Amino acid sequence: LSNSDNELHLSRVTNRPTRRPLLAVIQYDGGGFAGWQRQPPPARTVQAEFESVLERLLGKRVAVTGAGRTDAGVHALGQVASVTVGFTHPVETVTRAMNAQLPEDIRVLEVVEAPADFHARFSAVGKTYEYRVLRSAICLPFERHYVHHHPYPLDEERMGALAPLLEGEHDFSAFAASDETDELRRSKVRTIFSSCLHRNGERLIYRVRGSGFLKHMVRNIVGTLVEIGRGRQRAEWVDEVLASGDRTQAGRTAPAEGLFLVSVDYGAQL
Amino acid sequence: LSNSDNELHLSRVTNRPTRRPLLAVIQYDGGGFAGWQRQPPPARTVQAEFESVLERLLGKRVAVTGAGRTDAGVHALGQVASVTVGFTHPVETVTRAMNAQLPEDIRVLEVVEAPADFHARFSAVGKTYEYRVLRSAICLPFERHYVHHHPYPLDEERMGALAPLLEGEHDFSAFAASDETDELRRSKVRTIFSSCLHRNGERLIYRVRGSGFLKHMVRNIVGTLVEIGRGRQRAEWVDEVLASGDRTQAGRTAPAEGLFLVSVDYGAQL
């Protein structure tokens, strides 16, 4: 890592204009962001930080597409962003140049050449999210921003048995954000490939992989499982909520800080 | 954990005044603090937060003593604080009541009955500190506040071989904070029981256990080892610096965010 990366202007050394699609695997701590998607200032967003670094490096504005539009406070271990550029630098140089300019709460893990028609969001065939619930009596200072602390009794076995009920193709209207329910034109049908809950030490982990997710969908699923774990609802309730298509039926939206976008899957395309 | 802990005023139910020495094992994320020791406002300190919670619970001011006066930005996995109280509540209740009131970046892990003459600092027979240097090219967002990122070449083997040279009883004046060197009245002699450097995945860990430590001492030792690892100084330099007693000879003070007070040892006393 040389200091000269800081001063690298990628556009300067471009010989001829090309159209080169790239994808970047990025990680961020969602705590300091109003989410992925660009918003009017003063909201700080990952997309805006990313685009402004590219603009600084390229000397012109470029649009960056994210695979998942994570909400405010939601973290990403492996978000994918795509961008089409004109320069011909090796991907390792691009990675270093971006990391030298990005704030420390966003890191580019890798930059990869993408197929000509690649689009981070529309080319994705699956996304994996993880929700972390801390079950210990005390939430240690070093994990406080990265788990949802729930030290109260939960019937974890029952929750674990119900999680797979969400697998398959369903209309997830009941698990969509309440501010989306009136927007009837878009389909709320999604396919969940796997949905499972397991214990890892003091953490209860909900891991879900699906074709795509509605706004707040994972957090509403977790909120619903927690209601059942607390014994406030019967086990049949998951099926009833799903069938109802009514957001007011499901559990409360679980807090953002427990949620991580783990990875995005592009199948054979990459 | 019941909600009533939040409203518990420990002083209310005390029948007769007693003098009961307690010690609390506490953990904190040093990033938000100007260190352990109380300072004039607006500096936020761990001691002040701790004392003000006790004052709220007891209805009067009490002095809290910390085993190690960690500097601004330094973390603690197992700091020990002692306090003498008048109430007779079980230690579990005290732990819960404190955690219900403390900010999330400080947690009480455990409260224990202490011997009559116990003093968190003077009764300590040893303290263990750990310094974490991240060696990977990229510092992930989730660890950025808890390591010193040094991705540049280091001769780790050489550093590891030199670390034990600091063991034994020495005058550590050369490793004291520069603002302490003129204060000649207090002895700078300390005993280091163990001093070792090892790799743990992408992290280079310096672990040191000693009778006590001068201000900045661990960070100055790490700074000195890093200078040697970078090849800027010969191996003999460690001995020369130690013998010189001159702060201007040692390496730069390593950044606070890599340092953790791991534990405090009270020998057979507890």
mmCIF file of C-alpha atoms in Angstrom, chain A:
data_model
loop_
_atom_site.group_PDB
_atom_site.id
_atom_site.type_symbol
_atom_site.label_atom_id
_atom_site.label_comp_id
_atom_site.label_asym_id
_atom_site.label_seq_id
_atom_site.Cartn_x
_atom_site.Cartn_y
_atom_site.Cartn_z
ATOM 1 C CA LEU A 1 0.000 0.000 0.000
ATOM 2 C CA SER A 2 1.822 3.096 -1.132
ATOM 3 C CA ASN A 3 0.869 6.622 -0.251
ATOM 4 C CA SER A 4 0.610 7.509 -3.893
ATOM 5 C CA ASP A 5 -2.746 5.720 -4.015
ATOM 6 C CA ASN A 6 -4.120 8.710 -2.188
ATOM 7 C CA GLU A 7 -3.233 10.945 -5.042
ATOM 8 C CA LEU A 8 -4.172 8.628 -7.856
ATOM 9 C CA HIS A 9 -6.589 10.113 -10.313
ATOM 10 C CA LEU A 10 -7.769 7.169 -12.327
ATOM 11 C CA SER A 11 -9.069 9.228 -15.215
ATOM 12 C CA ARG A 12 -5.735 10.843 -15.999
ATOM 13 C CA VAL A 13 -4.040 7.814 -17.450
ATOM 14 C CA THR A 14 -6.950 6.499 -19.501
ATOM 15 C CA ASN A 15 -5.925 6.242 -23.139
ATOM 16 C CA ARG A 16 -9.230 5.619 -24.838
ATOM 17 C CA PRO A 17 -12.755 5.557 -23.481
ATOM 18 C CA THR A 18 -14.097 2.087 -22.787
ATOM 19 C CA ARG A 19 -17.245 0.778 -21.177
ATOM 20 C CA ARG A 20 -16.037 -1.529 -18.476
ATOM 21 C CA PRO A 21 -18.525 -2.988 -15.996
ATOM 22 C CA LEU A 22 -17.100 -3.601 -12.539
ATOM 23 C CA LEU A 23 -18.586 -4.909 -9.354
ATOM 24 C CA ALA A 24 -17.330 -4.148 -5.884
ATOM 25 C CA VAL A 25 -17.940 -6.324 -2.834
ATOM 26 C CA ILE A 26 -18.269 -3.933 0.060
ATOM 27 C CA GLN A 27 -18.671 -4.081 3.798
ATOM 28 C CA TYR A 28 -20.044 -1.352 6.032
ATOM 29 C CA ASP A 29 -21.016 -0.576 9.586
ATOM 30 C CA GLY A 30 -24.591 0.630 9.112
ATOM 31 C CA GLY A 31 -24.656 2.537 12.402
ATOM 32 C CA GLY A 32 -23.484 5.785 10.864
ATOM 33 C CA PHE A 33 -25.683 5.687 7.763
ATOM 34 C CA ALA A 34 -29.250 6.555 6.840
ATOM 35 C CA GLY A 35 -29.097 3.395 4.720
ATOM 36 C CA TRP A 36 -27.675 2.483 1.330
ATOM 37 C CA GLN A 37 -29.760 4.678 -0.915
ATOM 38 C CA ARG A 38 -28.819 8.266 -1.704
ATOM 39 C CA GLN A 39 -31.045 10.802 0.058
ATOM 40 C CA PRO A 40 -31.112 14.583 0.236
ATOM 41 C CA PRO A 41 -28.470 16.047 2.585
ATOM 42 C CA PRO A 42 -27.695 16.005 5.452
ATOM 43 C CA ALA A 43 -28.552 12.275 5.421
ATOM 44 C CA ARG A 44 -25.330 10.283 5.173
ATOM 45 C CA THR A 45 -25.760 7.272 2.868
ATOM 46 C CA VAL A 46 -23.416 4.541 1.662
ATOM 47 C CA GLN A 47 -24.314 5.101 -1.989
ATOM 48 C CA ALA A 48 -23.542 8.835 -1.775
ATOM 49 C CA GLU A 49 -20.180 8.210 -0.050
ATOM 50 C CA PHE A 50 -19.321 5.632 -2.666
ATOM 51 C CA GLU A 51 -20.354 7.812 -5.603
ATOM 52 C CA SER A 52 -18.527 10.854 -4.289
ATOM 53 C CA VAL A 53 -15.275 8.898 -3.942
ATOM 54 C CA LEU A 54 -15.655 7.639 -7.511
ATOM 55 C CA GLU A 55 -16.354 11.169 -8.666
ATOM 56 C CA ARG A 56 -13.187 12.389 -6.948
ATOM 57 C CA LEU A 57 -11.156 9.615 -8.595
ATOM 58 C CA LEU A 58 -12.706 9.904 -12.054
ATOM 59 C CA GLY A 59 -13.323 13.607 -12.256
ATOM 60 C CA LYS A 60 -16.947 13.032 -13.242
ATOM 61 C CA ARG A 61 -20.151 11.704 -11.753
ATOM 62 C CA VAL A 62 -21.025 8.040 -12.145
ATOM 63 C CA ALA A 63 -24.067 6.159 -10.925
ATOM 64 C CA VAL A 64 -23.496 3.207 -8.592
ATOM 65 C CA THR A 65 -26.103 0.481 -8.184
ATOM 66 C CA GLY A 66 -26.374 -1.556 -5.004
ATOM 67 C CA ALA A 67 -27.674 -5.126 -4.861
ATOM 68 C CA GLY A 68 -29.652 -4.533 -1.675
ATOM 69 C CA ARG A 69 -31.019 -1.219 -0.502
ATOM 70 C CA THR A 70 -30.232 -1.698 3.179
ATOM 71 C CA ASP A 71 -32.167 0.496 5.619
ATOM 72 C CA ALA A 72 -30.787 2.984 8.110
ATOM 73 C CA GLY A 73 -28.627 1.195 10.680
ATOM 74 C CA VAL A 74 -28.465 -2.115 8.797
ATOM 75 C CA HIS A 75 -24.949 -3.514 8.305
ATOM 76 C CA ALA A 76 -23.406 -5.227 5.285
ATOM 77 C CA LEU A 77 -20.757 -7.919 5.278
ATOM 78 C CA GLY A 78 -20.960 -8.451 1.534
ATOM 79 C CA GLN A 79 -23.037 -5.834 -0.258
ATOM 80 C CA VAL A 80 -22.401 -5.688 -4.009
ATOM 81 C CA ALA A 81 -22.246 -2.466 -5.994
ATOM 82 C CA SER A 82 -21.915 -2.211 -9.760
ATOM 83 C CA VAL A 83 -20.584 0.623 -11.834
ATOM 84 C CA THR A 84 -19.495 1.102 -15.427
ATOM 85 C CA VAL A 85 -16.212 2.940 -15.827
ATOM 86 C CA GLY A 86 -13.960 4.108 -18.627
ATOM 87 C CA PHE A 87 -10.514 3.491 -17.118
ATOM 88 C CA THR A 88 -8.370 0.409 -17.610
ATOM 89 C CA HIS A 89 -6.588 0.117 -14.242
ATOM 90 C CA PRO A 90 -6.223 -3.320 -12.661
ATOM 91 C CA VAL A 91 -8.947 -4.164 -10.154
ATOM 92 C CA GLU A 92 -6.420 -4.282 -7.274
ATOM 93 C CA THR A 93 -5.466 -0.667 -7.937
ATOM 94 C CA VAL A 94 -9.114 0.365 -7.976
ATOM 95 C CA THR A 95 -9.684 -1.407 -4.635
ATOM 96 C CA ARG A 96 -6.742 0.367 -3.021
ATOM 97 C CA ALA A 97 -7.609 3.758 -4.479
ATOM 98 C CA MET A 98 -11.193 3.493 -3.249
ATOM 99 C CA ASN A 99 -10.213 2.376 0.258
ATOM 100 C CA ALA A 100 -7.706 5.200 0.535
ATOM 101 C CA GLN A 101 -10.566 7.677 -0.032
ATOM 102 C CA LEU A 102 -13.574 6.026 1.596
ATOM 103 C CA PRO A 103 -14.465 6.680 5.250
ATOM 104 C CA GLU A 104 -13.374 3.888 7.609
ATOM 105 C CA ASP A 105 -16.914 2.581 8.108
ATOM 106 C CA ILE A 106 -17.047 1.452 4.443
ATOM 107 C CA ARG A 107 -14.460 -0.885 2.927
ATOM 108 C CA VAL A 108 -14.172 -2.327 -0.542
ATOM 109 C CA LEU A 109 -13.211 -5.977 -0.050
ATOM 110 C CA GLU A 110 -12.759 -6.771 -3.705
ATOM 111 C CA VAL A 111 -13.347 -5.373 -7.183
ATOM 112 C CA VAL A 112 -14.154 -7.854 -9.948
ATOM 113 C CA GLU A 113 -14.696 -7.566 -13.724
ATOM 114 C CA ALA A 114 -18.391 -8.079 -14.461
ATOM 115 C CA PRO A 115 -20.226 -9.322 -17.584
ATOM 116 C CA ALA A 116 -21.273 -6.629 -20.099
ATOM 117 C CA ASP A 117 -24.923 -6.543 -19.030
ATOM 118 C CA PHE A 118 -24.282 -6.926 -15.309
ATOM 119 C CA HIS A 119 -26.517 -5.047 -12.860
ATOM 120 C CA ALA A 120 -25.882 -5.482 -9.111
ATOM 121 C CA ARG A 121 -29.586 -5.639 -8.305
ATOM 122 C CA PHE A 122 -31.298 -7.188 -11.326
ATOM 123 C CA SER A 123 -28.597 -9.794 -11.963
ATOM 124 C CA ALA A 124 -28.769 -11.115 -8.399
ATOM 125 C CA VAL A 125 -30.350 -14.551 -8.048
ATOM 126 C CA GLY A 126 -30.245 -14.625 -4.275
ATOM 127 C CA LYS A 127 -29.384 -12.626 -1.190
ATOM 128 C CA THR A 128 -28.512 -13.841 2.277
ATOM 129 C CA TYR A 129 -29.332 -11.859 5.401
ATOM 130 C CA GLU A 130 -28.478 -12.663 8.995
ATOM 131 C CA TYR A 131 -30.164 -11.329 12.107
ATOM 132 C CA ARG A 132 -28.297 -11.564 15.435
ATOM 133 C CA VAL A 133 -30.109 -11.679 18.755
ATOM 134 C CA LEU A 134 -27.915 -11.610 21.866
ATOM 135 C CA ARG A 135 -29.363 -13.819 24.611
ATOM 136 C CA SER A 136 -26.926 -13.192 27.492
ATOM 137 C CA ALA A 137 -27.959 -11.105 30.497
ATOM 138 C CA ILE A 138 -25.288 -8.508 29.743
ATOM 139 C CA CYS A 139 -24.567 -6.970 26.346
ATOM 140 C CA LEU A 140 -20.831 -6.313 26.235
ATOM 141 C CA PRO A 141 -19.764 -2.816 25.159
ATOM 142 C CA PHE A 142 -17.909 -4.172 22.124
ATOM 143 C CA GLU A 143 -20.957 -5.861 20.607
ATOM 144 C CA ARG A 144 -23.599 -3.276 21.519
ATOM 145 C CA HIS A 145 -23.906 -1.860 17.998
ATOM 146 C CA TYR A 146 -23.983 -5.247 16.243
ATOM 147 C CA VAL A 147 -26.701 -7.294 17.933
ATOM 148 C CA HIS A 148 -30.236 -6.920 19.146
ATOM 149 C CA HIS A 149 -30.059 -7.583 22.880
ATOM 150 C CA HIS A 150 -32.976 -9.681 24.088
ATOM 151 C CA PRO A 151 -32.135 -11.248 27.476
ATOM 152 C CA TYR A 152 -35.751 -12.180 28.282
ATOM 153 C CA PRO A 153 -37.148 -15.725 28.060
ATOM 154 C CA LEU A 154 -37.729 -17.076 24.537
ATOM 155 C CA ASP A 155 -38.847 -20.515 23.454
ATOM 156 C CA GLU A 156 -36.014 -20.862 20.966
ATOM 157 C CA GLU A 157 -36.867 -24.411 20.041
ATOM 158 C CA ARG A 158 -40.347 -23.402 18.974
ATOM 159 C CA MET A 159 -38.996 -20.449 17.011
ATOM 160 C CA GLY A 160 -36.479 -22.729 15.313
ATOM 161 C CA ALA A 161 -39.214 -25.149 14.312
ATOM 162 C CA LEU A 162 -41.283 -22.354 12.751
ATOM 163 C CA ALA A 163 -38.573 -20.544 10.815
ATOM 164 C CA PRO A 164 -38.635 -23.016 7.854
ATOM 165 C CA LEU A 165 -42.390 -22.382 7.372
ATOM 166 C CA LEU A 166 -41.431 -19.220 5.510
ATOM 167 C CA GLU A 167 -39.528 -21.140 2.841
ATOM 168 C CA GLY A 168 -41.039 -21.270 -0.629
ATOM 169 C CA GLU A 169 -42.853 -18.778 -2.850
ATOM 170 C CA HIS A 170 -45.256 -16.573 -0.906
ATOM 171 C CA ASP A 171 -46.935 -13.207 -1.036
ATOM 172 C CA PHE A 172 -45.014 -11.444 1.766
ATOM 173 C CA SER A 173 -47.321 -8.392 1.991
ATOM 174 C CA ALA A 174 -47.828 -9.027 5.714
ATOM 175 C CA PHE A 175 -44.074 -8.701 6.242
ATOM 176 C CA ALA A 176 -43.527 -5.597 4.106
ATOM 177 C CA ALA A 177 -42.886 -2.186 5.675
ATOM 178 C CA SER A 178 -46.185 -0.536 6.592
ATOM 179 C CA ASP A 179 -45.390 2.467 4.395
ATOM 180 C CA GLU A 180 -45.274 0.159 1.397
ATOM 181 C CA THR A 181 -48.599 -1.641 1.799
ATOM 182 C CA ASP A 182 -50.643 0.845 -0.227
ATOM 183 C CA GLU A 183 -48.338 0.660 -3.170
ATOM 184 C CA LEU A 184 -50.296 -2.182 -4.779
ATOM 185 C CA ARG A 185 -48.814 -2.161 -8.214
ATOM 186 C CA ARG A 186 -45.652 -4.060 -7.395
ATOM 187 C CA SER A 187 -45.807 -7.712 -6.605
ATOM 188 C CA LYS A 188 -44.992 -8.690 -3.032
ATOM 189 C CA VAL A 189 -44.347 -12.271 -4.076
ATOM 190 C CA ARG A 190 -40.860 -13.465 -3.183
ATOM 191 C CA THR A 191 -39.197 -16.850 -2.869
ATOM 192 C CA ILE A 192 -37.340 -17.837 0.273
ATOM 193 C CA PHE A 193 -34.856 -20.622 -0.415
ATOM 194 C CA SER A 194 -33.874 -21.209 3.186
ATOM 195 C CA SER A 195 -34.971 -19.809 6.522
ATOM 196 C CA CYS A 196 -33.405 -21.106 9.675
ATOM 197 C CA LEU A 197 -32.696 -20.184 13.247
ATOM 198 C CA HIS A 198 -29.780 -21.528 15.259
ATOM 199 C CA ARG A 199 -27.774 -20.840 18.392
ATOM 200 C CA ASN A 200 -24.160 -19.789 18.211
ATOM 201 C CA GLY A 201 -22.863 -19.356 21.748
ATOM 202 C CA GLU A 202 -24.820 -16.513 23.348
ATOM 203 C CA ARG A 203 -26.296 -15.525 19.995
ATOM 204 C CA LEU A 204 -29.492 -16.631 18.378
ATOM 205 C CA ILE A 205 -28.936 -16.352 14.634
ATOM 206 C CA TYR A 206 -31.681 -16.113 12.024
ATOM 207 C CA ARG A 207 -30.315 -16.740 8.544
ATOM 208 C CA VAL A 208 -32.459 -16.322 5.462
ATOM 209 C CA ARG A 209 -31.661 -16.680 1.778
ATOM 210 C CA GLY A 210 -34.144 -15.601 -0.832
ATOM 211 C CA SER A 211 -34.708 -14.286 -4.340
ATOM 212 C CA GLY A 212 -35.279 -10.824 -2.962
ATOM 213 C CA PHE A 213 -36.670 -9.063 0.065
ATOM 214 C CA LEU A 214 -39.252 -6.357 0.650
ATOM 215 C CA LYS A 215 -38.426 -3.355 2.787
ATOM 216 C CA HIS A 216 -38.265 -4.410 6.492
ATOM 217 C CA MET A 217 -39.156 -7.994 5.522
ATOM 218 C CA VAL A 218 -36.364 -9.756 7.439
ATOM 219 C CA ARG A 219 -36.842 -7.566 10.507
ATOM 220 C CA ASN A 220 -40.604 -8.192 10.456
ATOM 221 C CA ILE A 221 -40.061 -11.944 10.178
ATOM 222 C CA VAL A 222 -37.718 -11.801 13.177
ATOM 223 C CA GLY A 223 -40.228 -9.673 15.107
ATOM 224 C CA THR A 224 -42.903 -12.267 14.390
ATOM 225 C CA LEU A 225 -40.711 -15.197 15.466
ATOM 226 C CA VAL A 226 -39.856 -13.327 18.673
ATOM 227 C CA GLU A 227 -43.568 -12.803 19.474
ATOM 228 C CA ILE A 228 -44.064 -16.541 19.214
ATOM 229 C CA GLY A 229 -40.904 -17.227 21.218
ATOM 230 C CA ARG A 230 -42.269 -15.018 23.986
ATOM 231 C CA GLY A 231 -45.426 -17.102 24.025
ATOM 232 C CA ARG A 232 -47.603 -14.177 22.975
ATOM 233 C CA GLN A 233 -48.832 -15.969 19.871
ATOM 234 C CA ARG A 234 -49.548 -19.562 18.940
ATOM 235 C CA ALA A 235 -47.339 -21.391 16.459
ATOM 236 C CA GLU A 236 -50.094 -21.358 13.797
ATOM 237 C CA TRP A 237 -49.855 -17.607 13.768
ATOM 238 C CA VAL A 238 -46.945 -17.590 11.265
ATOM 239 C CA ASP A 239 -49.138 -19.240 8.636
ATOM 240 C CA GLU A 240 -52.068 -16.995 9.500
ATOM 241 C CA VAL A 241 -50.002 -13.814 9.201
ATOM 242 C CA LEU A 242 -48.544 -14.976 5.882
ATOM 243 C CA ALA A 243 -52.032 -15.824 4.543
ATOM 244 C CA SER A 244 -53.545 -12.556 5.782
ATOM 245 C CA GLY A 245 -51.342 -10.330 3.653
ATOM 246 C CA ASP A 246 -51.939 -7.722 6.343
ATOM 247 C CA ARG A 247 -48.964 -5.883 7.821
ATOM 248 C CA THR A 248 -50.857 -5.043 11.007
ATOM 249 C CA GLN A 249 -51.010 -8.771 11.817
ATOM 250 C CA ALA A 250 -47.278 -9.483 11.997
ATOM 251 C CA GLY A 251 -44.885 -8.862 14.886
ATOM 252 C CA ARG A 252 -43.034 -5.639 15.471
ATOM 253 C CA THR A 253 -40.101 -4.706 13.247
ATOM 254 C CA ALA A 254 -36.936 -5.924 14.981
ATOM 255 C CA PRO A 255 -34.260 -3.211 15.482
ATOM 256 C CA ALA A 256 -31.902 -2.459 12.577
ATOM 257 C CA GLU A 257 -28.618 -2.997 14.456
ATOM 258 C CA GLY A 258 -29.066 -6.803 14.538
ATOM 259 C CA LEU A 259 -29.347 -7.128 10.747
ATOM 260 C CA PHE A 260 -26.532 -7.896 8.289
ATOM 261 C CA LEU A 261 -26.650 -8.280 4.515
ATOM 262 C CA VAL A 262 -24.272 -11.247 4.346
ATOM 263 C CA SER A 263 -23.850 -11.903 0.631
ATOM 264 C CA VAL A 264 -25.332 -11.601 -2.821
ATOM 265 C CA ASP A 265 -25.413 -14.532 -5.167
ATOM 266 C CA TYR A 266 -25.164 -14.199 -8.969
ATOM 267 C CA GLY A 267 -25.279 -17.876 -9.876
ATOM 268 C CA ALA A 268 -23.305 -18.944 -12.926
ATOM 269 C CA GLN A 269 -23.029 -15.361 -14.183
ATOM 270 C CA LEU A 270 -19.877 -14.652 -12.232
#
